[in-house]
Amino acid sequence: MTTALGLVAGVLTTASWLPQLRRSWRTRSTDDLAWSYLVMLSAGVGLWLTYGVAVADVAVVAANAVTLAALGALIALKGVGRGREEAAR
Amino acid sequence: MTTALGLVAGVLTTASWLPQLRRSWRTRSTDDLAWSYLVMLSAGVGLWLTYGVAVADVAVVAANAVTLAALGALIALKGVGRGREEAAR
């Protein structure tokens, strides 16, 4: 029972990044997302990924690899957005 | 060693919500945060909290309780922001 609970929790917290990525891609607006939030969360998720490898837990590795990829895309979108702002000044 | 890795990962992913909350509180702008992202993530974190109770893991319970509180505050901020927009129309 608890394994199923953990699995559904992992799928939800990982899949939640898709609507956020879709919105940020569609609006190209990521101003409301704090840089320190994205960077700290990425560092933490990266450590969870390392932890998953260390304890050989495929679910932890998979969930955090997908989340890290989504965070990478969001950081790239935010970086591109800022580059465009500075160029427009 | 892996316990320490998990602990630091948990602290980082939980603490990352503070700068996001501070930004959303200061700017009162949460438009770039997708509703479905916040709701799906909250559901997943709620399940992780239940999972932590079920397996009696204090670290999982603590990290997800703090994250759920931060998500609750963000959802409230976004809800208040939307109420103000509709009133202004």
CSV table of C-alpha atoms in Angstrom, one decimal:
chain,number,residue,atom,x,y,z
A,1,MET,CA,0.0,0.0,0.0
A,2,THR,CA,2.7,2.5,1.0
A,3,THR,CA,4.7,1.7,-2.2
A,4,ALA,CA,1.6,2.6,-4.3
A,5,LEU,CA,1.2,5.8,-2.2
A,6,GLY,CA,4.9,6.8,-2.8
A,7,LEU,CA,4.5,6.0,-6.5
A,8,VAL,CA,1.4,8.1,-7.0
A,9,ALA,CA,3.0,10.9,-4.9
A,10,GLY,CA,6.1,10.7,-7.1
A,11,VAL,CA,4.1,10.8,-10.4
A,12,LEU,CA,2.0,13.8,-9.2
A,13,THR,CA,5.0,15.9,-8.0
A,14,THR,CA,6.9,15.1,-11.2
A,15,ALA,CA,4.1,15.5,-13.6
A,16,SER,CA,3.2,18.9,-12.0
A,17,TRP,CA,6.1,20.4,-13.9
A,18,LEU,CA,4.5,19.8,-17.3
A,19,PRO,CA,1.7,22.4,-16.9
A,20,GLN,CA,4.2,24.9,-15.5
A,21,LEU,CA,6.6,24.3,-18.4
A,22,ARG,CA,3.7,24.6,-20.9
A,23,ARG,CA,2.7,27.9,-19.4
A,24,SER,CA,6.2,29.4,-19.2
A,25,TRP,CA,6.8,28.2,-22.9
A,26,ARG,CA,3.5,29.7,-24.1
A,27,THR,CA,3.8,33.0,-22.2
A,28,ARG,CA,7.6,33.3,-22.3
A,29,SER,CA,7.0,35.0,-19.0
A,30,THR,CA,8.9,33.6,-16.0
A,31,ASP,CA,9.4,36.8,-14.0
A,32,ASP,CA,7.3,35.6,-11.1
A,33,LEU,CA,9.6,32.5,-10.7
A,34,ALA,CA,12.4,33.5,-8.3
A,35,TRP,CA,15.9,32.6,-9.5
A,36,SER,CA,17.0,31.4,-6.0
A,37,TYR,CA,13.9,29.2,-5.9
A,38,LEU,CA,14.8,27.5,-9.2
A,39,VAL,CA,18.5,27.2,-8.4
A,40,MET,CA,18.0,25.9,-4.8
A,41,LEU,CA,15.4,23.4,-5.9
A,42,SER,CA,17.6,22.2,-8.8
A,43,ALA,CA,20.5,21.6,-6.3
A,44,GLY,CA,18.2,19.7,-4.0
A,45,VAL,CA,16.7,17.6,-6.8
A,46,GLY,CA,20.2,16.9,-8.1
A,47,LEU,CA,21.1,15.6,-4.6
A,48,TRP,CA,17.9,13.5,-4.5
A,49,LEU,CA,19.0,12.1,-7.9
A,50,THR,CA,22.4,11.2,-6.4
A,51,TYR,CA,20.7,9.8,-3.4
A,52,GLY,CA,18.5,7.6,-5.6
A,53,VAL,CA,21.6,6.3,-7.4
A,54,ALA,CA,23.4,5.6,-4.1
A,55,VAL,CA,20.5,3.6,-2.7
A,56,ALA,CA,19.7,2.1,-6.1
A,57,ASP,CA,16.0,3.3,-6.0
A,58,VAL,CA,14.8,3.5,-9.6
A,59,ALA,CA,11.7,5.5,-8.7
A,60,VAL,CA,13.7,8.2,-6.9
A,61,VAL,CA,16.1,8.3,-9.8
A,62,ALA,CA,13.4,8.5,-12.5
A,63,ALA,CA,11.3,11.1,-10.7
A,64,ASN,CA,14.2,13.4,-9.9
A,65,ALA,CA,15.8,13.0,-13.4
A,66,VAL,CA,12.5,14.2,-15.0
A,67,THR,CA,12.1,17.1,-12.5
A,68,LEU,CA,15.7,18.2,-13.1
A,69,ALA,CA,15.2,18.2,-16.8
A,70,ALA,CA,12.0,20.4,-16.3
A,71,LEU,CA,13.9,22.7,-14.0
A,72,GLY,CA,16.7,23.0,-16.5
A,73,ALA,CA,14.2,24.0,-19.2
A,74,LEU,CA,12.6,26.6,-16.9
A,75,ILE,CA,16.0,28.1,-16.0
A,76,ALA,CA,16.9,28.2,-19.7
A,77,LEU,CA,13.6,30.0,-20.5
A,78,LYS,CA,14.1,32.4,-17.7
A,79,GLY,CA,17.7,33.1,-18.8
A,80,VAL,CA,16.6,33.7,-22.4
A,81,GLY,CA,13.9,36.0,-21.2
A,82,ARG,CA,16.4,38.1,-19.2
A,83,GLY,CA,18.8,38.2,-22.1
A,84,ARG,CA,16.0,39.6,-24.3
A,85,GLU,CA,15.1,42.2,-21.6
A,86,GLU,CA,18.7,43.4,-21.4
A,87,ALA,CA,19.1,43.6,-25.2
A,88,ALA,CA,15.9,45.7,-25.3
A,89,ARG,CA,17.3,48.3,-22.9
B,1,MET,CA,26.6,9.0,4.1
B,2,THR,CA,23.3,8.5,2.1
B,3,THR,CA,21.2,9.7,5.1
B,4,ALA,CA,23.2,12.9,5.1
B,5,LEU,CA,22.7,13.2,1.3
B,6,GLY,CA,18.9,12.7,1.7
B,7,LEU,CA,18.8,15.2,4.6
B,8,VAL,CA,20.7,18.0,2.7
B,9,ALA,CA,18.5,17.2,-0.4
B,10,GLY,CA,15.4,17.5,1.7
B,11,VAL,CA,16.5,20.8,3.4
B,12,LEU,CA,17.4,22.3,0.0
B,13,THR,CA,14.1,21.3,-1.8
B,14,THR,CA,12.1,22.5,1.2
B,15,ALA,CA,14.0,25.7,1.9
B,16,SER,CA,13.8,26.7,-1.9
B,17,TRP,CA,10.2,27.7,-1.2
B,18,LEU,CA,11.2,30.6,1.0
B,19,PRO,CA,12.7,32.8,-1.7
B,20,GLN,CA,9.7,32.0,-4.0
B,21,LEU,CA,7.3,32.9,-1.2
B,22,ARG,CA,9.2,36.1,-0.4
B,23,ARG,CA,9.1,37.1,-4.1
B,24,SER,CA,5.4,36.4,-4.5
B,25,TRP,CA,4.6,38.2,-1.3
B,26,ARG,CA,6.8,41.3,-2.3
B,27,THR,CA,5.6,41.5,-5.9
B,28,ARG,CA,2.0,40.2,-5.3
B,29,SER,CA,2.4,38.8,-8.8
B,30,THR,CA,1.9,35.1,-9.3
B,31,ASP,CA,0.6,35.1,-12.8
B,32,ASP,CA,3.6,33.1,-14.1
B,33,LEU,CA,2.8,30.2,-11.7
B,34,ALA,CA,0.4,27.8,-13.3
B,35,TRP,CA,-2.7,26.9,-11.2
B,36,SER,CA,-2.5,23.2,-12.3
B,37,TYR,CA,1.2,23.1,-11.3
B,38,LEU,CA,0.4,24.4,-7.8
B,39,VAL,CA,-2.6,22.1,-7.4
B,40,MET,CA,-0.9,18.9,-8.7
B,41,LEU,CA,2.2,19.6,-6.7
B,42,SER,CA,0.2,20.2,-3.6
B,43,ALA,CA,-1.7,16.9,-4.1
B,44,GLY,CA,1.6,15.0,-4.6
B,45,VAL,CA,3.2,16.7,-1.6
B,46,GLY,CA,0.1,15.8,0.5
B,47,LEU,CA,0.5,12.2,-0.5
B,48,TRP,CA,4.2,12.3,0.3
B,49,LEU,CA,3.2,13.6,3.8
B,50,THR,CA,0.7,10.7,4.2
B,51,TYR,CA,3.5,8.3,3.0
B,52,GLY,CA,5.9,9.7,5.6
B,53,VAL,CA,3.3,9.2,8.3
B,54,ALA,CA,2.6,5.6,7.0
B,55,VAL,CA,6.3,4.7,7.1
B,56,ALA,CA,6.9,6.8,10.3
B,57,ASP,CA,9.7,8.8,8.6
B,58,VAL,CA,10.0,12.1,10.5
B,59,ALA,CA,12.2,13.7,7.8
B,60,VAL,CA,9.7,13.0,5.0
B,61,VAL,CA,6.8,14.3,7.2
B,62,ALA,CA,8.7,17.4,8.2
B,63,ALA,CA,9.9,18.3,4.7
B,64,ASN,CA,6.5,17.8,3.1
B,65,ALA,CA,4.6,19.5,5.9
B,66,VAL,CA,6.7,22.7,5.4
B,67,THR,CA,6.4,22.4,1.6
B,68,LEU,CA,2.6,22.0,1.8
B,69,ALA,CA,2.4,25.1,4.0
B,70,ALA,CA,4.4,27.1,1.5
B,71,LEU,CA,2.2,25.9,-1.4
B,72,GLY,CA,-0.9,26.8,0.6
B,73,ALA,CA,0.4,30.3,1.1
B,74,LEU,CA,1.3,30.6,-2.7
B,75,ILE,CA,-2.2,29.3,-3.7
B,76,ALA,CA,-3.8,31.8,-1.3
B,77,LEU,CA,-1.6,34.7,-2.8
B,78,LYS,CA,-2.6,33.6,-6.3
B,79,GLY,CA,-6.3,33.4,-5.3
B,80,VAL,CA,-6.3,36.8,-3.7
B,81,GLY,CA,-4.5,38.2,-6.8
B,82,ARG,CA,-7.1,36.8,-9.1
B,83,GLY,CA,-10.0,38.1,-6.9
B,84,ARG,CA,-8.5,41.6,-7.1
B,85,GLU,CA,-8.2,41.3,-11.0
B,86,GLU,CA,-11.9,40.3,-11.3
B,87,ALA,CA,-13.0,43.1,-9.0
B,88,ALA,CA,-11.0,45.6,-11.1
B,89,ARG,CA,-12.8,44.6,-14.3
